[in-house]
Coordinates of C-alpha atoms in Angstrom, one line a residue:
X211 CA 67.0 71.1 147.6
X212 CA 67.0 74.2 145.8
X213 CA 64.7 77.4 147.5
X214 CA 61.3 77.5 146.2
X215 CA 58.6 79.8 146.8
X216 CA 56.2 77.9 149.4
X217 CA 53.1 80.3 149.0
X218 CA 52.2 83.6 147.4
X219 CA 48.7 86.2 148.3
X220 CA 46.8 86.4 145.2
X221 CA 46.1 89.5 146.3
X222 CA 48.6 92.5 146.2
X223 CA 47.7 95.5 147.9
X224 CA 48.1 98.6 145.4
X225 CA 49.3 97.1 142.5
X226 CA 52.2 95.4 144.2
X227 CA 53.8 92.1 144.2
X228 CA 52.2 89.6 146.6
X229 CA 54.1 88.4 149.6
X230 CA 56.8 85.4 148.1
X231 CA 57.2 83.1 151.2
X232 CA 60.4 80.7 150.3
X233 CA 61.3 77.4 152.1
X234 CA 65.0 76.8 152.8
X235 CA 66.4 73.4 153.3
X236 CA 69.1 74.8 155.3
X237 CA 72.0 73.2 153.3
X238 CA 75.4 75.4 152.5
X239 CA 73.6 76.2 149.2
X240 CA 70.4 78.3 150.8
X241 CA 72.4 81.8 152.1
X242 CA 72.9 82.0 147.9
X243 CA 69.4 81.0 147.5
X244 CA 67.5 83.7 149.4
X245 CA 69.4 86.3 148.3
X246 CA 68.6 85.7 145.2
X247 CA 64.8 85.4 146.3
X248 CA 65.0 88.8 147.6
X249 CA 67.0 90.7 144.6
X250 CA 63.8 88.6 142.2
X251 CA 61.2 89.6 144.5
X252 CA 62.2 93.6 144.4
X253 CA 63.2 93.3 140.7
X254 CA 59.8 92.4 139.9
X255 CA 58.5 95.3 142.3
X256 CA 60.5 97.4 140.2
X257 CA 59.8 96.1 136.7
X258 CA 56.1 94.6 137.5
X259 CA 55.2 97.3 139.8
X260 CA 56.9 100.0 139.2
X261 CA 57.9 100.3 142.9
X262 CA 60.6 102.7 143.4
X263 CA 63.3 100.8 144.7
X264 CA 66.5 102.6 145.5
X265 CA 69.9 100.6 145.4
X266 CA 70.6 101.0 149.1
X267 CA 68.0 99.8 149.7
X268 CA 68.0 96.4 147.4
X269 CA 72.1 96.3 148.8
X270 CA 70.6 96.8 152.3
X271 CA 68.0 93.8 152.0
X272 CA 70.5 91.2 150.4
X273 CA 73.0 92.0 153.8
X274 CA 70.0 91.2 156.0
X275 CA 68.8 88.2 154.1
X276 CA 72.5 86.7 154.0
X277 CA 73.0 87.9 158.1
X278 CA 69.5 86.1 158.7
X279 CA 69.8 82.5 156.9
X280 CA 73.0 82.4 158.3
X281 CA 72.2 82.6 161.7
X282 CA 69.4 80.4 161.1
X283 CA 71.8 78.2 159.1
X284 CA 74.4 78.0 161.9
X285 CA 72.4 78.1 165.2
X286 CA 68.9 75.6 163.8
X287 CA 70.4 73.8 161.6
X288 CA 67.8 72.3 159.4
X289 CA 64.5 74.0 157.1
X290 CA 63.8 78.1 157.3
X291 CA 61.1 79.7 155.7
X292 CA 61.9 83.2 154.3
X293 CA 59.3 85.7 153.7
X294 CA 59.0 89.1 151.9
X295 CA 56.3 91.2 151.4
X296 CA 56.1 95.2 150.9
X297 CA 54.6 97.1 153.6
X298 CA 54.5 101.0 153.2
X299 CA 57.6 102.6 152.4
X300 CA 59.5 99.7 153.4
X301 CA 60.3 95.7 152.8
X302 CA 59.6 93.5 155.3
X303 CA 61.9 90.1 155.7
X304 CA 60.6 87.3 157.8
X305 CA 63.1 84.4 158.9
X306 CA 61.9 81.7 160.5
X307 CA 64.0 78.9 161.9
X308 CA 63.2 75.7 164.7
X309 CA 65.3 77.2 167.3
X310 CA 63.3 79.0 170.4
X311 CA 66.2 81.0 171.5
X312 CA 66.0 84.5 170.5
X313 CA 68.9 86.7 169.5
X314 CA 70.8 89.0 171.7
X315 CA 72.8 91.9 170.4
X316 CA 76.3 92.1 171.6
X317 CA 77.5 94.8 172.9
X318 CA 80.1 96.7 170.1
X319 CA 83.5 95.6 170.1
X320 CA 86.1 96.3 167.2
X321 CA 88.5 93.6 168.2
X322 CA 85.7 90.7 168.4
X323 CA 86.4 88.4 165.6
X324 CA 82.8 86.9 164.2
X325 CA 79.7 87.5 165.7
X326 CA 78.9 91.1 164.4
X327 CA 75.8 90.3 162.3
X328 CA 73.0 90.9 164.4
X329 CA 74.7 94.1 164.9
X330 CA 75.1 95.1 161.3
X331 CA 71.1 94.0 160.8
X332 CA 70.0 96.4 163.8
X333 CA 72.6 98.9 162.5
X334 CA 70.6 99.2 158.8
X335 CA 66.9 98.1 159.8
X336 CA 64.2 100.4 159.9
X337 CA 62.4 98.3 161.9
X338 CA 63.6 95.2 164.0
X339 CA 61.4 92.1 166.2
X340 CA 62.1 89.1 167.4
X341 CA 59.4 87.1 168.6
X342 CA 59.3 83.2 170.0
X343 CA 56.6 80.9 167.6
X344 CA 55.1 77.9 168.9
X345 CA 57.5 76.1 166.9
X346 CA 61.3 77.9 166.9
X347 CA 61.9 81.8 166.2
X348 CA 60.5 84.7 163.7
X349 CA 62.9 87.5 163.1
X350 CA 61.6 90.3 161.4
X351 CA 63.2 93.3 159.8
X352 CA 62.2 96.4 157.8
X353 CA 64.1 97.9 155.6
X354 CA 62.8 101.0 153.8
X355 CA 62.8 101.4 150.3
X356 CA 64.4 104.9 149.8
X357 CA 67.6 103.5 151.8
X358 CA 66.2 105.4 154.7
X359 CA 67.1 103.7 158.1
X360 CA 65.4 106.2 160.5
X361 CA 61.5 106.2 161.7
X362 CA 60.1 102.5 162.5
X363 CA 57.0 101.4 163.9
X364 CA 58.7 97.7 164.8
X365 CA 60.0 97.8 168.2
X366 CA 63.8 98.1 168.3
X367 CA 65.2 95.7 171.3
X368 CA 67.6 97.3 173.4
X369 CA 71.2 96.4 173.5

């Protein structure tokens, strides 16, 4: 089942591009698929919009999309629904996925093997929250359109 987008607002705030909400049926084939969700979606902010988009900051959003559907790939296996939507300066990515459990960041360590992405995400992300649904897990992440990874008004979880 190929990604496709599952709802959009009709209306855009300011002359930008609604929120794209994208349903992922969780097969080997949907990392690929909401990248390329999120490089249309700010491709037609730029183009569409005129939303000034910098490249750090469309490189930045395809590393958290990938880091995201993975984990929600790997640890609920099964459908995800991706959002995005501009908010401010920034991007905002929604992943949602059937598992309750929510995320903990390891502590840093060079010589671990695997298990770095929730790391990288918080490392990049202007904004960070996790938050239990009545069904499974949202994790949202900001990402701010300049390439800027400083000044969020998402909580950041502690380490």
């Amino acid at each position: 089942m190929e990604a496709e987008p599952a709802e959009q607002d009709d209306a855009a705030p300011r002359g930008r591009p609604a929120r794209v909400s994208v349903a992922l049926d969780g097969d080997g084939a949907c990392i690929a698929q909401a990248r390329h969700s999120a490089d249309a979606y700010l491709a037609r902010a730029r183009t569409e919009y005129g939303v000034a988009v910098s490249q750090r900051a469309a490189d930045l959003t395809r590393l958290v999309v990938s880091e995201l559907v993975t984990n929600a790939r790997k640890y609920a296996p099964g459908p995800a629904l991706m959002d995005l939507r501009l908010r401010g300066d920034s991007v905002e990515i929604a992943v949602w996925d059937s598992d309750p459990v929510l995320p903990t960041a390891r502590a840093a360590d060079a010589g671990r093997v695997g298990q770095h992405g929730l790391e990288i995400v918080m490392a990049v992300a202007q904004g960070f929250e996790a938050r239990r649904e009545p069904i499974g897990k949202r994790i949202t992440v900001r990402i701010a359109l300049n390439g800027d990874s400083r000044d969020s008004d998402l909580g950041r979880p502690s380490p």
